[in-house]
Amino acid sequence: MREKGFLFSLDACLAVLVMMIALAGVARLEPWGRPGHGYLKLERSAQDALNALDGMGVTRYVIDCLNNKQVAEAGRAARENLISLLPPGVSFRYTVGAEDNLLLEVYRDNSENWRGRWENAGERALALHLTCEFIRTVENLDVLIWADDEQDRWFASQVIKPGWTYRMTGEENTFVAYLENRVEPDWYPDVVFLPDVSVYWSDNTLSTLVDYLTWKLVVGGREIGGGAVAGGETLWSNRRDPWRRLFGIPIWLSPYGQLLLMFGISPNPFSSDPGIDRVRGPGYGPYGERMELVDLTHYVTTGLPFTEVPYQGDTYYQYVYETSWVLEPWLRTLGRWENYENGGITWPGLLVREALANLGLPWFGITLRFMERTALFNVRMAQSSYDQGFDGLERERWVELVRRSIEWASRQKAELQPIVLYVWREGG
Amino acid sequence: MKEKGFVLTGMALLLMLPALLLSSCLLAVMERGEEGIAVKATADRVSFTSRDVENLVRTMNLYHMQLDNVTLTGIGRTYERYTGLVVTLTLENSVVRLEVTDPGRTAKYSSTWTLEGG
């Protein structure tokens, strides 16, 4: 009997098997390195989760917690909500702040090896949300500016950042009234900015400023006192006390001497000499007029893309101050002038002084500081920056340093902060 | 002489030919599919980023925060650093122009709006 039909041999079975394997292999290939469906889902999960956090008010809550230094509570809120929003099996890293200065970093749990797992994750998606909530929250960064000429006003306008509120005056009575909170009950300066005071202040103005700097008291939401950022002209313009010199009265007993101390300058208690000088013009070295940043570990200087700050030294003075050895533990010289070639002597160009005492009673919402932070630039930066010979890059460097000094002296940072959510699949 | 071994018969060869054809077709289909996914992923990122930029600028304007070209350029740079997209944000006479593209120019979003109270 002759039978007809399809004969499915062992060979054919093997061939089908090979075919199946080949097809399965091809199906798993991602030969072009493009993201697959999995990545798309991950990215959408991250975006949706970030949007949901925003819509639920969690982002705002996290930022409020961070501003109140409640980092653990901020982390808890972010973690719990993200776990409920993201699909099971998806791990995450939630950060607030720039990568080199993170304010918050949260993973799925508190295990220590998350960093390594995040770095080694195969397919990782991210969603970014830039928030201005920090600027809104730091709405109490109030700056009182002394500006007695057009250059001061112009320079101050360059320095002021989004979110800062400021009052600018070049009139002594108004300046004192602001320091004593007699102008606007709801507005009180966190920091005083004195670019280049060219006016000879009265003793009353000096005393009021010294009082403002001496005690910083925070009770609940109310504040008294604050920090200051000044240009070197400020101290030079107000040098005084010849009559004290005549009678041998120590200069540190005068408001002017006390103001010098506030900025870390020695009033030289054993003589009536204020210990300050000023220089300008050529002959101060072959390097050009520039300040070199010598300490890049301070808040004011860290992470800056430059270490030299040019100055119109031929036209404007540099101020030479003798720093106080008594205040040495609280003083840091961040910048030095390069151009004084007298036996290799250089003098400070940028001095910052930390508060001498910082007492806090968090349970009662009370903070007390003695001699609040100050920063002193030994230059006439407003006039110099206004000069036509100065190009934008040089000006930007001074502006950046002053901004950071104001933030540091006020202890507040008003900036746009990135909130980033990274997600990945474990074992993926 | 008796030889032993696997012999690829004519039938098996005939079965393998469509397998090869199917494989090449599958590769082509996958390429198309992954291209589509890549475009979707890029478009998603561009769209999400654009909405975030718009919301941010509108919120800043709402709260009377300083908005100038320096600030807007800084905002654009921050987005670029994290997302890898090209974000151009400019302000001229209270009119904000936003353009977000990916470096491969696969997806592009652009919008223009006037700041309230500007």
PDB file of C-alpha atoms in Angstrom, chain A residues 151-266:
ATOM      1  CA  GLN A 151      27.263 103.138  40.888  1.00  0.00           C
ATOM      2  CA  ASP A 152      26.093 101.702  44.210  1.00  0.00           C
ATOM      3  CA  ARG A 153      22.500 101.563  43.022  1.00  0.00           C
ATOM      4  CA  TRP A 154      23.495  99.927  39.762  1.00  0.00           C
ATOM      5  CA  PHE A 155      25.725  97.342  41.420  1.00  0.00           C
ATOM      6  CA  ALA A 156      23.044  96.505  44.002  1.00  0.00           C
ATOM      7  CA  SER A 157      20.541  95.900  41.190  1.00  0.00           C
ATOM      8  CA  GLN A 158      22.989  93.361  39.712  1.00  0.00           C
ATOM      9  CA  VAL A 159      23.429  91.581  43.014  1.00  0.00           C
ATOM     10  CA  ILE A 160      19.770  91.193  44.030  1.00  0.00           C
ATOM     11  CA  LYS A 161      18.467  87.715  43.202  1.00  0.00           C
ATOM     12  CA  PRO A 162      14.921  86.561  42.443  1.00  0.00           C
ATOM     13  CA  GLY A 163      12.933  86.266  45.624  1.00  0.00           C
ATOM     14  CA  TRP A 164      14.984  88.732  47.638  1.00  0.00           C
ATOM     15  CA  THR A 165      13.246  91.814  48.889  1.00  0.00           C
ATOM     16  CA  TYR A 166      15.355  94.856  49.492  1.00  0.00           C
ATOM     17  CA  ARG A 167      15.219  98.442  50.608  1.00  0.00           C
ATOM     18  CA  MET A 168      17.822 100.832  49.284  1.00  0.00           C
ATOM     19  CA  THR A 169      18.712 104.162  50.801  1.00  0.00           C
ATOM     20  CA  GLY A 170      21.567 106.645  50.902  1.00  0.00           C
ATOM     21  CA  GLU A 171      20.071 108.736  53.665  1.00  0.00           C
ATOM     22  CA  GLU A 172      21.247 108.204  57.233  1.00  0.00           C
ATOM     23  CA  ASN A 173      17.981 108.749  59.089  1.00  0.00           C
ATOM     24  CA  THR A 174      16.135 106.297  56.845  1.00  0.00           C
ATOM     25  CA  PHE A 175      18.961 103.767  57.162  1.00  0.00           C
ATOM     26  CA  VAL A 176      18.846 103.973  60.958  1.00  0.00           C
ATOM     27  CA  ALA A 177      15.050 103.805  60.943  1.00  0.00           C
ATOM     28  CA  TYR A 178      15.163 100.571  58.927  1.00  0.00           C
ATOM     29  CA  LEU A 179      17.717  99.078  61.318  1.00  0.00           C
ATOM     30  CA  GLU A 180      15.481 100.000  64.243  1.00  0.00           C
ATOM     31  CA  ASN A 181      12.404  98.645  62.429  1.00  0.00           C
ATOM     32  CA  ARG A 182      10.583 101.966  62.518  1.00  0.00           C
ATOM     33  CA  VAL A 183       9.677 102.240  58.823  1.00  0.00           C
ATOM     34  CA  GLU A 184       7.730  99.102  57.942  1.00  0.00           C
ATOM     35  CA  PRO A 185       6.734  96.900  60.901  1.00  0.00           C
ATOM     36  CA  ASP A 186       6.574  93.815  58.646  1.00  0.00           C
ATOM     37  CA  TRP A 187       9.945  94.339  57.022  1.00  0.00           C
ATOM     38  CA  TYR A 188      13.205  93.867  58.880  1.00  0.00           C
ATOM     39  CA  PRO A 189      16.591  93.213  57.247  1.00  0.00           C
ATOM     40  CA  ASP A 190      18.253  89.809  57.584  1.00  0.00           C
ATOM     41  CA  VAL A 191      21.431  91.313  56.250  1.00  0.00           C
ATOM     42  CA  VAL A 192      22.840  94.761  55.521  1.00  0.00           C
ATOM     43  CA  PHE A 193      24.749  95.304  52.295  1.00  0.00           C
ATOM     44  CA  LEU A 194      27.133  98.279  52.169  1.00  0.00           C
ATOM     45  CA  PRO A 195      28.816  98.269  48.734  1.00  0.00           C
ATOM     46  CA  ASP A 196      30.930 101.430  49.079  1.00  0.00           C
ATOM     47  CA  VAL A 197      29.848 103.816  51.793  1.00  0.00           C
ATOM     48  CA  SER A 198      31.342 107.150  50.739  1.00  0.00           C
ATOM     49  CA  VAL A 199      29.601 109.179  53.432  1.00  0.00           C
ATOM     50  CA  TYR A 200      30.998 110.106  56.832  1.00  0.00           C
ATOM     51  CA  TRP A 201      28.364 108.612  59.098  1.00  0.00           C
ATOM     52  CA  SER A 202      27.334 110.085  62.405  1.00  0.00           C
ATOM     53  CA  ASP A 203      28.183 108.264  65.631  1.00  0.00           C
ATOM     54  CA  ASN A 204      24.500 107.466  65.997  1.00  0.00           C
ATOM     55  CA  THR A 205      24.446 105.633  62.643  1.00  0.00           C
ATOM     56  CA  LEU A 206      27.601 103.725  63.537  1.00  0.00           C
ATOM     57  CA  SER A 207      26.201 102.795  66.960  1.00  0.00           C
ATOM     58  CA  THR A 208      22.919 101.593  65.467  1.00  0.00           C
ATOM     59  CA  LEU A 209      24.750  99.423  62.934  1.00  0.00           C
ATOM     60  CA  VAL A 210      26.999  98.027  65.670  1.00  0.00           C
ATOM     61  CA  ASP A 211      23.943  97.236  67.812  1.00  0.00           C
ATOM     62  CA  TYR A 212      22.313  95.513  64.835  1.00  0.00           C
ATOM     63  CA  LEU A 213      25.392  93.333  64.309  1.00  0.00           C
ATOM     64  CA  THR A 214      26.131  92.600  67.971  1.00  0.00           C
ATOM     65  CA  TRP A 215      23.045  90.584  68.901  1.00  0.00           C
ATOM     66  CA  LYS A 216      20.927  88.429  66.662  1.00  0.00           C
ATOM     67  CA  LEU A 217      17.861  87.191  68.483  1.00  0.00           C
ATOM     68  CA  VAL A 218      15.175  85.023  66.924  1.00  0.00           C
ATOM     69  CA  VAL A 219      12.068  84.416  69.006  1.00  0.00           C
ATOM     70  CA  GLY A 220       9.330  82.560  67.168  1.00  0.00           C
ATOM     71  CA  GLY A 221       9.013  84.370  63.870  1.00  0.00           C
ATOM     72  CA  ARG A 222      10.418  87.680  65.119  1.00  0.00           C
ATOM     73  CA  GLU A 223      14.033  88.657  64.544  1.00  0.00           C
ATOM     74  CA  ILE A 224      16.325  91.312  65.933  1.00  0.00           C
ATOM     75  CA  GLY A 225      19.771  91.980  64.504  1.00  0.00           C
ATOM     76  CA  GLY A 226      21.523  90.347  61.573  1.00  0.00           C
ATOM     77  CA  GLY A 227      24.671  90.063  59.474  1.00  0.00           C
ATOM     78  CA  ALA A 228      26.439  92.438  57.093  1.00  0.00           C
ATOM     79  CA  VAL A 229      28.406  92.471  53.860  1.00  0.00           C
ATOM     80  CA  ALA A 230      30.558  95.534  53.232  1.00  0.00           C
ATOM     81  CA  GLY A 231      33.066  96.994  50.797  1.00  0.00           C
ATOM     82  CA  GLY A 232      36.353  98.330  52.136  1.00  0.00           C
ATOM     83  CA  GLU A 233      35.405 101.924  51.398  1.00  0.00           C
ATOM     84  CA  THR A 234      32.838 101.684  54.200  1.00  0.00           C
ATOM     85  CA  LEU A 235      35.418 101.476  56.950  1.00  0.00           C
ATOM     86  CA  TRP A 236      37.878 103.847  55.327  1.00  0.00           C
ATOM     87  CA  SER A 237      35.343 106.625  54.818  1.00  0.00           C
ATOM     88  CA  ASN A 238      34.411 106.536  58.471  1.00  0.00           C
ATOM     89  CA  ARG A 239      37.848 106.503  60.069  1.00  0.00           C
ATOM     90  CA  ARG A 240      37.860 109.024  62.851  1.00  0.00           C
ATOM     91  CA  ASP A 241      38.555 109.694  66.441  1.00  0.00           C
ATOM     92  CA  PRO A 242      41.529 112.069  66.326  1.00  0.00           C
ATOM     93  CA  TRP A 243      40.400 113.496  69.676  1.00  0.00           C
ATOM     94  CA  ARG A 244      40.532 110.044  71.221  1.00  0.00           C
ATOM     95  CA  ARG A 245      44.051 109.747  69.937  1.00  0.00           C
ATOM     96  CA  LEU A 246      44.892 112.976  71.708  1.00  0.00           C
ATOM     97  CA  PHE A 247      43.556 111.719  75.008  1.00  0.00           C
ATOM     98  CA  GLY A 248      44.856 108.184  74.538  1.00  0.00           C
ATOM     99  CA  ILE A 249      41.396 106.640  74.686  1.00  0.00           C
ATOM    100  CA  PRO A 250      41.425 103.127  73.172  1.00  0.00           C
ATOM    101  CA  ILE A 251      39.717 103.220  69.831  1.00  0.00           C
ATOM    102  CA  TRP A 252      37.689 100.063  70.465  1.00  0.00           C
ATOM    103  CA  LEU A 253      35.615 101.993  72.962  1.00  0.00           C
ATOM    104  CA  SER A 254      34.222 104.110  70.130  1.00  0.00           C
ATOM    105  CA  PRO A 255      31.415 103.000  67.772  1.00  0.00           C
ATOM    106  CA  TYR A 256      33.892 103.144  64.907  1.00  0.00           C
ATOM    107  CA  GLY A 257      36.341 100.848  66.693  1.00  0.00           C
ATOM    108  CA  GLN A 258      33.505  98.458  67.451  1.00  0.00           C
ATOM    109  CA  LEU A 259      32.441  98.490  63.816  1.00  0.00           C
ATOM    110  CA  LEU A 260      35.997  97.565  62.821  1.00  0.00           C
ATOM    111  CA  LEU A 261      35.832  94.653  65.246  1.00  0.00           C
ATOM    112  CA  MET A 262      32.531  93.520  63.768  1.00  0.00           C
ATOM    113  CA  PHE A 263      34.329  93.007  60.450  1.00  0.00           C
ATOM    114  CA  GLY A 264      37.298  91.307  62.111  1.00  0.00           C
ATOM    115  CA  ILE A 265      39.604  94.311  61.794  1.00  0.00           C
ATOM    116  CA  SER A 266      41.919  95.147  64.623  1.00  0.00           C
TER     117      SER A 266
END
